[in-house]
PDB file of C-alpha atoms in Angstrom:
ATOM      1  CA  MET A   2     -25.998   5.253 -54.074  1.00  0.00           C
ATOM      2  CA  PHE A   3     -22.503   5.041 -52.574  1.00  0.00           C
ATOM      3  CA  ALA A   4     -22.773   8.650 -51.373  1.00  0.00           C
ATOM      4  CA  GLN A   5     -25.951   7.744 -49.482  1.00  0.00           C
ATOM      5  CA  GLN A   6     -24.233   4.735 -47.875  1.00  0.00           C
ATOM      6  CA  LEU A   7     -21.362   6.959 -46.732  1.00  0.00           C
ATOM      7  CA  ARG A   8     -23.821   8.902 -44.606  1.00  0.00           C
ATOM      8  CA  GLN A   9     -24.110   5.813 -42.421  1.00  0.00           C
ATOM      9  CA  THR A  10     -21.470   5.985 -39.702  1.00  0.00           C
ATOM     10  CA  PRO A  11     -20.345   2.297 -39.842  1.00  0.00           C
ATOM     11  CA  VAL A  12     -19.851   2.463 -43.616  1.00  0.00           C
ATOM     12  CA  ARG A  13     -17.994   5.759 -43.359  1.00  0.00           C
ATOM     13  CA  LEU A  14     -15.754   4.350 -40.628  1.00  0.00           C
ATOM     14  CA  VAL A  15     -14.756   1.332 -42.719  1.00  0.00           C
ATOM     15  CA  VAL A  16     -14.195   3.315 -45.928  1.00  0.00           C
ATOM     16  CA  LEU A  17     -12.145   6.070 -44.278  1.00  0.00           C
ATOM     17  CA  ALA A  18     -10.100   3.628 -42.186  1.00  0.00           C
ATOM     18  CA  ILE A  19      -9.224   1.438 -45.170  1.00  0.00           C
ATOM     19  CA  GLY A  20      -8.393   4.480 -47.271  1.00  0.00           C
ATOM     20  CA  PHE A  21      -6.020   5.982 -44.731  1.00  0.00           C
ATOM     21  CA  LEU A  22      -4.446   2.602 -43.945  1.00  0.00           C
ATOM     22  CA  ALA A  23      -3.547   2.530 -47.638  1.00  0.00           C
ATOM     23  CA  VAL A  24      -2.065   6.020 -47.275  1.00  0.00           C
ATOM     24  CA  ASN A  25      -0.102   4.747 -44.277  1.00  0.00           C
ATOM     25  CA  ALA A  26       1.360   1.902 -46.327  1.00  0.00           C
ATOM     26  CA  ALA A  27       2.221   4.233 -49.206  1.00  0.00           C
ATOM     27  CA  PHE A  28       4.022   6.794 -47.053  1.00  0.00           C
ATOM     28  CA  ILE A  29       5.514   4.897 -44.116  1.00  0.00           C
ATOM     29  CA  GLY A  30       6.899   1.872 -45.955  1.00  0.00           C
ATOM     30  CA  PRO A  31       9.343   3.818 -48.162  1.00  0.00           C
ATOM     31  CA  LEU A  32      10.363   6.102 -45.280  1.00  0.00           C
ATOM     32  CA  ALA A  33      11.056   3.137 -42.981  1.00  0.00           C
ATOM     33  CA  ALA A  34      13.263   1.595 -45.680  1.00  0.00           C
ATOM     34  CA  MET A  35      15.402   4.760 -45.735  1.00  0.00           C
ATOM     35  CA  VAL A  36      16.090   5.268 -42.032  1.00  0.00           C
ATOM     36  CA  ASN A  37      18.721   2.575 -41.484  1.00  0.00           C
ATOM     37  CA  GLN A  38      21.005   3.433 -44.398  1.00  0.00           C
ATOM     38  CA  GLY A  39      23.499   5.459 -42.323  1.00  0.00           C
ATOM     39  CA  ASN A  40      23.999   8.021 -45.084  1.00  0.00           C
ATOM     40  CA  PRO A  41      23.989  11.687 -43.918  1.00  0.00           C
ATOM     41  CA  LEU A  42      22.385  13.044 -47.083  1.00  0.00           C
ATOM     42  CA  LEU A  43      19.807  10.258 -47.133  1.00  0.00           C
ATOM     43  CA  SER A  44      19.035  10.918 -43.472  1.00  0.00           C
ATOM     44  CA  LEU A  45      18.396  14.606 -44.156  1.00  0.00           C
ATOM     45  CA  LEU A  46      16.283  13.663 -47.185  1.00  0.00           C
ATOM     46  CA  THR A  47      14.250  11.294 -44.995  1.00  0.00           C
ATOM     47  CA  LEU A  48      13.623  14.134 -42.547  1.00  0.00           C
ATOM     48  CA  VAL A  49      12.373  16.398 -45.325  1.00  0.00           C
ATOM     49  CA  LEU A  50      10.223  13.673 -46.899  1.00  0.00           C
ATOM     50  CA  GLY A  51       8.819  12.655 -43.510  1.00  0.00           C
ATOM     51  CA  VAL A  52       7.731  16.187 -42.662  1.00  0.00           C
ATOM     52  CA  ALA A  53       6.321  16.592 -46.185  1.00  0.00           C
ATOM     53  CA  ALA A  54       4.385  13.331 -45.756  1.00  0.00           C
ATOM     54  CA  ALA A  55       2.978  14.562 -42.432  1.00  0.00           C
ATOM     55  CA  VAL A  56       1.831  17.819 -44.046  1.00  0.00           C
ATOM     56  CA  ALA A  57       0.283  15.888 -46.953  1.00  0.00           C
ATOM     57  CA  GLU A  58      -1.557  13.584 -44.532  1.00  0.00           C
ATOM     58  CA  VAL A  59      -3.066  16.556 -42.704  1.00  0.00           C
ATOM     59  CA  TRP A  60      -4.132  18.188 -45.962  1.00  0.00           C
ATOM     60  CA  LEU A  61      -5.609  14.938 -47.281  1.00  0.00           C
ATOM     61  CA  TYR A  62      -7.619  14.332 -44.093  1.00  0.00           C
ATOM     62  CA  ARG A  63      -9.052  17.851 -44.174  1.00  0.00           C
ATOM     63  CA  TRP A  64      -9.968  17.455 -47.845  1.00  0.00           C
ATOM     64  CA  VAL A  65     -11.586  14.043 -47.368  1.00  0.00           C
ATOM     65  CA  ILE A  66     -13.628  15.164 -44.354  1.00  0.00           C
ATOM     66  CA  ARG A  67     -14.811  18.222 -46.269  1.00  0.00           C
ATOM     67  CA  LYS A  68     -15.928  16.041 -49.193  1.00  0.00           C
ATOM     68  CA  VAL A  69     -17.342  13.083 -47.253  1.00  0.00           C
ATOM     69  CA  GLU A  70     -18.785  14.682 -44.106  1.00  0.00           C
ATOM     70  CA  HIS A  71     -19.454  18.153 -45.565  1.00  0.00           C
ATOM     71  CA  ARG A  72     -17.775  19.986 -42.694  1.00  0.00           C
ATOM     72  CA  GLU A  73     -14.427  21.443 -41.748  1.00  0.00           C
ATOM     73  CA  ALA A  74     -12.138  19.073 -39.856  1.00  0.00           C
ATOM     74  CA  THR A  75     -12.083  21.082 -36.641  1.00  0.00           C
ATOM     75  CA  GLU A  76     -10.181  18.260 -34.916  1.00  0.00           C
ATOM     76  CA  LEU A  77      -7.276  18.987 -37.252  1.00  0.00           C
ATOM     77  CA  ALA A  78      -7.725  22.703 -37.869  1.00  0.00           C
ATOM     78  CA  ALA A  79      -4.907  25.254 -38.119  1.00  0.00           C
ATOM     79  CA  VAL A  80      -1.659  23.878 -36.692  1.00  0.00           C
ATOM     80  CA  ASP A  81      -1.603  24.278 -32.907  1.00  0.00           C
ATOM     81  CA  VAL A  82       2.114  24.776 -32.293  1.00  0.00           C
ATOM     82  CA  ALA A  83       1.663  25.093 -28.522  1.00  0.00           C
ATOM     83  CA  ALA A  84      -0.218  21.776 -28.306  1.00  0.00           C
ATOM     84  CA  LEU A  85       2.359  20.047 -30.497  1.00  0.00           C
ATOM     85  CA  ARG A  86       5.168  21.376 -28.308  1.00  0.00           C
ATOM     86  CA  ARG A  87       3.447  20.354 -25.065  1.00  0.00           C
ATOM     87  CA  GLY A  88       2.667  16.906 -26.400  1.00  0.00           C
ATOM     88  CA  THR A  89       6.186  16.357 -27.711  1.00  0.00           C
ATOM     89  CA  LEU A  90       7.816  17.402 -24.443  1.00  0.00           C
ATOM     90  CA  LEU A  91       5.381  15.253 -22.479  1.00  0.00           C
ATOM     91  CA  GLY A  92       6.081  12.219 -24.666  1.00  0.00           C
ATOM     92  CA  LEU A  93       9.848  12.731 -24.388  1.00  0.00           C
ATOM     93  CA  GLY A  94       9.648  13.114 -20.618  1.00  0.00           C
ATOM     94  CA  MET A  95       7.422  10.086 -20.096  1.00  0.00           C
ATOM     95  CA  PHE A  96       9.685   7.813 -22.102  1.00  0.00           C
ATOM     96  CA  CYS A  97      12.744   9.058 -20.208  1.00  0.00           C
ATOM     97  CA  VAL A  98      10.957   8.095 -16.975  1.00  0.00           C
ATOM     98  CA  VAL A  99      10.309   4.611 -18.408  1.00  0.00           C
ATOM     99  CA  MET A 100      14.004   4.185 -19.278  1.00  0.00           C
ATOM    100  CA  LEU A 101      15.001   5.400 -15.810  1.00  0.00           C
ATOM    101  CA  LEU A 102      12.755   2.783 -14.204  1.00  0.00           C
ATOM    102  CA  ILE A 103      14.129   0.066 -16.504  1.00  0.00           C
ATOM    103  CA  THR A 104      17.646   1.059 -15.391  1.00  0.00           C
ATOM    104  CA  ILE A 105      16.755   1.096 -11.701  1.00  0.00           C
ATOM    105  CA  PHE A 106      15.283  -2.409 -11.913  1.00  0.00           C
ATOM    106  CA  GLY A 107      18.254  -3.852 -13.806  1.00  0.00           C
ATOM    107  CA  GLY A 108      16.870  -4.049 -17.334  1.00  0.00           C
ATOM    108  CA  TYR A 109      19.548  -1.854 -18.949  1.00  0.00           C
ATOM    109  CA  ASP A 110      22.457  -3.972 -20.210  1.00  0.00           C
ATOM    110  CA  SER A 111      24.571  -1.410 -22.089  1.00  0.00           C
ATOM    111  CA  LEU A 112      24.552   2.029 -23.708  1.00  0.00           C
ATOM    112  CA  SER A 113      26.769   3.135 -26.584  1.00  0.00           C
ATOM    113  CA  TRP A 114      26.891   5.947 -29.130  1.00  0.00           C
ATOM    114  CA  GLY A 115      24.637   5.554 -32.121  1.00  0.00           C
ATOM    115  CA  SER A 116      24.454   7.736 -35.223  1.00  0.00           C
ATOM    116  CA  PHE A 117      23.988  11.496 -35.145  1.00  0.00           C
ATOM    117  CA  PHE A 118      22.479  11.687 -38.626  1.00  0.00           C
ATOM    118  CA  SER A 119      20.107   8.783 -37.971  1.00  0.00           C
ATOM    119  CA  VAL A 120      18.366  11.081 -35.501  1.00  0.00           C
ATOM    120  CA  PHE A 121      17.199  13.275 -38.397  1.00  0.00           C
ATOM    121  CA  ALA A 122      15.920  10.307 -40.398  1.00  0.00           C
ATOM    122  CA  THR A 123      14.078   8.937 -37.384  1.00  0.00           C
ATOM    123  CA  ALA A 124      12.486  12.340 -36.705  1.00  0.00           C
ATOM    124  CA  GLY A 125      11.119  12.425 -40.258  1.00  0.00           C
ATOM    125  CA  LEU A 126       9.775   8.888 -40.037  1.00  0.00           C
ATOM    126  CA  MET A 127       8.166   9.424 -36.635  1.00  0.00           C
ATOM    127  CA  ALA A 128       6.563  12.707 -37.716  1.00  0.00           C
ATOM    128  CA  ALA A 129       4.772  10.916 -40.550  1.00  0.00           C
ATOM    129  CA  VAL A 130       3.901   7.938 -38.317  1.00  0.00           C
ATOM    130  CA  ALA A 131       2.461  10.103 -35.526  1.00  0.00           C
ATOM    131  CA  VAL A 132       0.234  12.075 -37.891  1.00  0.00           C
ATOM    132  CA  ILE A 133      -1.151   9.170 -39.914  1.00  0.00           C
ATOM    133  CA  GLU A 134      -1.741   6.926 -36.875  1.00  0.00           C
ATOM    134  CA  GLU A 135      -3.541   9.667 -34.967  1.00  0.00           C
ATOM    135  CA  ILE A 136      -5.679  10.375 -38.022  1.00  0.00           C
ATOM    136  CA  ILE A 137      -6.600   6.691 -38.374  1.00  0.00           C
ATOM    137  CA  PHE A 138      -7.068   5.698 -34.744  1.00  0.00           C
ATOM    138  CA  ARG A 139      -8.323   8.894 -33.116  1.00  0.00           C
ATOM    139  CA  GLY A 140      -9.541  11.086 -35.982  1.00  0.00           C
ATOM    140  CA  ILE A 141     -11.452   8.292 -37.710  1.00  0.00           C
ATOM    141  CA  LEU A 142     -11.824   5.189 -35.536  1.00  0.00           C
ATOM    142  CA  PHE A 143     -12.362   6.798 -32.122  1.00  0.00           C
ATOM    143  CA  ARG A 144     -14.454   9.695 -33.404  1.00  0.00           C
ATOM    144  CA  LEU A 145     -16.860   7.542 -35.424  1.00  0.00           C
ATOM    145  CA  LEU A 146     -17.022   4.739 -32.843  1.00  0.00           C
ATOM    146  CA  GLU A 147     -17.972   7.344 -30.267  1.00  0.00           C
ATOM    147  CA  GLN A 148     -20.978   8.298 -32.379  1.00  0.00           C
ATOM    148  CA  MET A 149     -22.143   4.663 -32.265  1.00  0.00           C
ATOM    149  CA  THR A 150     -21.068   3.440 -28.823  1.00  0.00           C
ATOM    150  CA  GLY A 151     -20.304   6.473 -26.676  1.00  0.00           C
ATOM    151  CA  THR A 152     -16.951   7.642 -25.325  1.00  0.00           C
ATOM    152  CA  LEU A 153     -16.129   4.572 -23.202  1.00  0.00           C
ATOM    153  CA  GLY A 154     -16.935   2.144 -26.005  1.00  0.00           C
ATOM    154  CA  ALA A 155     -14.850   4.209 -28.428  1.00  0.00           C
ATOM    155  CA  MET A 156     -11.890   4.261 -26.052  1.00  0.00           C
ATOM    156  CA  ILE A 157     -11.932   0.505 -25.573  1.00  0.00           C
ATOM    157  CA  GLY A 158     -12.674  -0.334 -29.204  1.00  0.00           C
ATOM    158  CA  SER A 159     -10.032   1.963 -30.691  1.00  0.00           C
ATOM    159  CA  ALA A 160      -7.458   0.800 -28.124  1.00  0.00           C
ATOM    160  CA  VAL A 161      -8.048  -2.870 -28.967  1.00  0.00           C
ATOM    161  CA  VAL A 162      -7.628  -2.210 -32.689  1.00  0.00           C
ATOM    162  CA  PHE A 163      -4.583  -0.005 -32.049  1.00  0.00           C
ATOM    163  CA  GLY A 164      -2.887  -2.728 -30.051  1.00  0.00           C
ATOM    164  CA  GLY A 165      -3.990  -5.561 -32.343  1.00  0.00           C
ATOM    165  CA  LEU A 166      -2.581  -3.969 -35.481  1.00  0.00           C
ATOM    166  CA  HIS A 167       0.851  -3.795 -33.830  1.00  0.00           C
ATOM    167  CA  LEU A 168       0.922  -7.589 -34.079  1.00  0.00           C
ATOM    168  CA  ILE A 169       1.852  -6.978 -37.724  1.00  0.00           C
ATOM    169  CA  ASN A 170       5.335  -6.076 -36.448  1.00  0.00           C
ATOM    170  CA  ASP A 171       5.601  -9.301 -34.435  1.00  0.00           C
ATOM    171  CA  PRO A 172       2.678 -11.794 -34.703  1.00  0.00           C
ATOM    172  CA  THR A 173       3.828 -13.643 -31.546  1.00  0.00           C
ATOM    173  CA  ALA A 174       4.029 -10.575 -29.296  1.00  0.00           C
ATOM    174  CA  PHE A 175       0.588 -10.837 -27.688  1.00  0.00           C
ATOM    175  CA  TRP A 176       1.715  -9.216 -24.444  1.00  0.00           C
ATOM    176  CA  GLY A 177       3.344  -6.386 -26.393  1.00  0.00           C
ATOM    177  CA  ALA A 178       0.120  -5.774 -28.334  1.00  0.00           C
ATOM    178  CA  LEU A 179      -1.906  -5.788 -25.112  1.00  0.00           C
ATOM    179  CA  ALA A 180       0.550  -3.376 -23.495  1.00  0.00           C
ATOM    180  CA  ILE A 181       0.288  -1.043 -26.508  1.00  0.00           C
ATOM    181  CA  ALA A 182      -3.515  -1.181 -26.303  1.00  0.00           C
ATOM    182  CA  ILE A 183      -3.480  -0.278 -22.599  1.00  0.00           C
ATOM    183  CA  GLN A 184      -0.776   2.375 -22.645  1.00  0.00           C
ATOM    184  CA  GLY A 185      -0.946   3.999 -26.068  1.00  0.00           C
ATOM    185  CA  GLY A 186      -4.477   3.173 -27.186  1.00  0.00           C
ATOM    186  CA  LEU A 187      -6.280   4.270 -24.041  1.00  0.00           C
ATOM    187  CA  MET A 188      -3.958   7.189 -23.276  1.00  0.00           C
ATOM    188  CA  LEU A 189      -4.156   8.783 -26.719  1.00  0.00           C
ATOM    189  CA  ALA A 190      -7.900   8.182 -26.957  1.00  0.00           C
ATOM    190  CA  ALA A 191      -8.413   9.884 -23.587  1.00  0.00           C
ATOM    191  CA  CYS A 192      -6.135  12.731 -24.686  1.00  0.00           C
ATOM    192  CA  TYR A 193      -8.256  13.307 -27.788  1.00  0.00           C
ATOM    193  CA  ALA A 194     -11.500  12.956 -25.832  1.00  0.00           C
ATOM    194  CA  VAL A 195     -10.429  15.800 -23.542  1.00  0.00           C
ATOM    195  CA  THR A 196      -9.036  18.179 -26.152  1.00  0.00           C
ATOM    196  CA  ARG A 197     -11.215  17.248 -29.179  1.00  0.00           C
ATOM    197  CA  SER A 198      -8.126  18.075 -31.214  1.00  0.00           C
ATOM    198  CA  LEU A 199      -5.523  15.791 -32.779  1.00  0.00           C
ATOM    199  CA  TRP A 200      -2.591  18.139 -32.250  1.00  0.00           C
ATOM    200  CA  LEU A 201      -1.801  17.236 -28.633  1.00  0.00           C
ATOM    201  CA  PRO A 202      -2.074  13.457 -29.319  1.00  0.00           C
ATOM    202  CA  ILE A 203       0.138  13.873 -32.395  1.00  0.00           C
ATOM    203  CA  GLY A 204       2.797  15.667 -30.341  1.00  0.00           C
ATOM    204  CA  LEU A 205       2.578  13.092 -27.545  1.00  0.00           C
ATOM    205  CA  HIS A 206       2.800  10.212 -30.025  1.00  0.00           C
ATOM    206  CA  PHE A 207       5.767  11.783 -31.812  1.00  0.00           C
ATOM    207  CA  GLY A 208       7.661  12.667 -28.619  1.00  0.00           C
ATOM    208  CA  TRP A 209       7.320   9.142 -27.224  1.00  0.00           C
ATOM    209  CA  ASN A 210       8.354   7.398 -30.465  1.00  0.00           C
ATOM    210  CA  PHE A 211      11.201   9.810 -31.135  1.00  0.00           C
ATOM    211  CA  ALA A 212      12.640   9.361 -27.642  1.00  0.00           C
ATOM    212  CA  GLU A 213      12.292   5.594 -27.971  1.00  0.00           C
ATOM    213  CA  SER A 214      14.153   5.316 -31.271  1.00  0.00           C
ATOM    214  CA  GLY A 215      15.715   8.689 -32.090  1.00  0.00           C
ATOM    215  CA  ILE A 216      17.363   9.196 -28.699  1.00  0.00           C
ATOM    216  CA  PHE A 217      17.736   5.827 -26.971  1.00  0.00           C
ATOM    217  CA  GLY A 218      17.878   3.680 -30.116  1.00  0.00           C
ATOM    218  CA  THR A 219      15.513   1.001 -28.827  1.00  0.00           C
ATOM    219  CA  THR A 220      12.953  -1.009 -30.779  1.00  0.00           C
ATOM    220  CA  VAL A 221       9.581   0.682 -31.338  1.00  0.00           C
ATOM    221  CA  SER A 222       6.571  -1.647 -30.963  1.00  0.00           C
ATOM    222  CA  GLY A 223       8.466  -4.707 -32.170  1.00  0.00           C
ATOM    223  CA  SER A 224       9.314  -3.126 -35.522  1.00  0.00           C
ATOM    224  CA  SER A 225      12.643  -3.929 -37.182  1.00  0.00           C
ATOM    225  CA  ASN A 226      12.490  -0.662 -39.178  1.00  0.00           C
ATOM    226  CA  SER A 227      12.023   1.915 -36.440  1.00  0.00           C
ATOM    227  CA  GLY A 228      15.039   4.037 -37.227  1.00  0.00           C
ATOM    228  CA  GLY A 229      18.245   4.741 -35.335  1.00  0.00           C
ATOM    229  CA  GLY A 230      19.164   7.027 -32.493  1.00  0.00           C
ATOM    230  CA  LEU A 231      21.795   9.157 -30.856  1.00  0.00           C
ATOM    231  CA  PHE A 232      22.473   6.180 -28.574  1.00  0.00           C
ATOM    232  CA  HIS A 233      22.212   2.440 -29.011  1.00  0.00           C
ATOM    233  CA  SER A 234      20.613   0.780 -25.994  1.00  0.00           C
ATOM    234  CA  VAL A 235      20.722  -2.921 -25.181  1.00  0.00           C
ATOM    235  CA  LEU A 236      18.065  -4.088 -22.740  1.00  0.00           C
ATOM    236  CA  ASP A 237      18.201  -7.456 -21.016  1.00  0.00           C
ATOM    237  CA  GLY A 238      16.211  -9.459 -18.524  1.00  0.00           C
ATOM    238  CA  PRO A 239      12.576 -10.575 -18.155  1.00  0.00           C
ATOM    239  CA  THR A 240      10.164  -9.114 -20.694  1.00  0.00           C
ATOM    240  CA  LEU A 241       8.208  -7.225 -18.045  1.00  0.00           C
ATOM    241  CA  ILE A 242      11.433  -5.421 -17.067  1.00  0.00           C
ATOM    242  CA  SER A 243      13.243  -5.072 -20.410  1.00  0.00           C
ATOM    243  CA  GLY A 244      10.460  -5.442 -22.964  1.00  0.00           C
ATOM    244  CA  GLY A 245      12.250  -8.276 -24.762  1.00  0.00           C
ATOM    245  CA  ASP A 246      12.316  -8.163 -28.566  1.00  0.00           C
ATOM    246  CA  PHE A 247       9.220  -5.938 -28.623  1.00  0.00           C
ATOM    247  CA  GLY A 248      11.062  -3.056 -26.978  1.00  0.00           C
ATOM    248  CA  PRO A 249      10.418  -0.903 -23.886  1.00  0.00           C
ATOM    249  CA  GLU A 250       6.696  -0.564 -24.660  1.00  0.00           C
ATOM    250  CA  ALA A 251       6.284  -4.166 -23.483  1.00  0.00           C
ATOM    251  CA  THR A 252       7.588  -3.322 -20.007  1.00  0.00           C
ATOM    252  CA  VAL A 253       5.346  -2.955 -17.006  1.00  0.00           C
ATOM    253  CA  PHE A 254       6.891   0.491 -16.504  1.00  0.00           C
ATOM    254  CA  ALA A 255       5.557   1.804 -19.823  1.00  0.00           C
ATOM    255  CA  VAL A 256       2.096   0.507 -18.933  1.00  0.00           C
ATOM    256  CA  LEU A 257       2.185   2.150 -15.502  1.00  0.00           C
ATOM    257  CA  VAL A 258       3.556   5.512 -16.679  1.00  0.00           C
ATOM    258  CA  CYS A 259       1.046   5.805 -19.539  1.00  0.00           C
ATOM    259  CA  SER A 260      -1.820   4.580 -17.366  1.00  0.00           C
ATOM    260  CA  ALA A 261      -1.102   7.380 -14.907  1.00  0.00           C
ATOM    261  CA  LEU A 262      -1.529   9.956 -17.681  1.00  0.00           C
ATOM    262  CA  THR A 263      -4.634   8.149 -18.927  1.00  0.00           C
ATOM    263  CA  LEU A 264      -6.196   8.477 -15.476  1.00  0.00           C
ATOM    264  CA  HIS A 265      -5.336  12.190 -15.486  1.00  0.00           C
ATOM    265  CA  PHE A 266      -7.140  12.667 -18.811  1.00  0.00           C
ATOM    266  CA  VAL A 267     -10.114  10.585 -17.642  1.00  0.00           C
ATOM    267  CA  ARG A 268     -10.447  12.775 -14.535  1.00  0.00           C
ATOM    268  CA  LYS A 269     -10.419  15.856 -16.755  1.00  0.00           C
ATOM    269  CA  MET A 270     -13.087  14.257 -18.962  1.00  0.00           C
ATOM    270  CA  ARG A 271     -15.312  13.640 -15.947  1.00  0.00           C
ATOM    271  CA  ALA A 272     -14.761  17.177 -14.678  1.00  0.00           C
ATOM    272  CA  LEU A 273     -15.668  18.626 -18.066  1.00  0.00           C
ATOM    273  CA  SER A 274     -18.790  16.456 -18.270  1.00  0.00           C
ATOM    274  CA  LYS A 275     -19.860  17.564 -14.794  1.00  0.00           C
ATOM    275  CA  THR A 276     -19.330  21.228 -15.688  1.00  0.00           C
ATOM    276  CA  GLU A 277     -21.329  20.880 -18.907  1.00  0.00           C
ATOM    277  CA  ALA A 278     -24.186  19.177 -17.026  1.00  0.00           C
ATOM    278  CA  GLN A 279     -24.238  21.982 -14.460  1.00  0.00           C
ATOM    279  CA  GLU A 280     -24.300  24.603 -17.209  1.00  0.00           C
ATOM    280  CA  LEU A 281     -27.214  22.858 -18.933  1.00  0.00           C
ATOM    281  CA  ALA A 282     -29.090  22.602 -15.647  1.00  0.00           C
ATOM    282  CA  ALA A 283     -28.637  26.331 -15.072  1.00  0.00           C
ATOM    283  CA  VAL A 284     -30.132  27.281 -18.439  1.00  0.00           C
TER     284      VAL A 284
END
């Protein structure tokens, strides 16, 4: 009976989302508790455990999709190192641009050295975070919503949920949640819609988060357990310029930079759709 219900897309969406949210809590909570300890050995252990958690998440998703949907998870097939590298470099570069704009407009108060070993711990945490969040929000939520509502509906719906769940970090940060929905939710959904693979979004997600915490040492999405970085940055000024307690993702600069990439992906989506329509018409 339950197996028959799982064939229905809405039921499958709810079951898979709840299941992997539980996986998220099981993996990310303990890792987040380890990143701020300042112990070199613990930092290296966090890196190893974070990468192991990311690998386990990929394996689990493939296994679940094979059992539940009776297909291979082509969206998370063999590791695409090139896509991961491109996404990571793109995420790093975009966040550096955001910090440059914050500095230009007077939102940077001070910069000091952080912790070298915390960088390793943060990398492990962010690797696990990037994989599990892309699985939940793009691999499950976007993909199954698209089957019910189409691509546009899936982009908007998954972005709203993506932003809304970040209120868990700070229930009062409504602007921060909206900014996350616009910049991260729409951008990563459009990235997946173009590539139909989770590897580029995972790399982009990781690169952005790692630069935010692992390099600049700023708050990630209002979370108090987002790791430490090579530097410790203090931002000051209006929320739209500095991000306030939520961190740089609540700045207008993050919204603008990510929206520019979103528009690029949307243009590619439209070009691909036009090409496919022309090919069908020629058959």
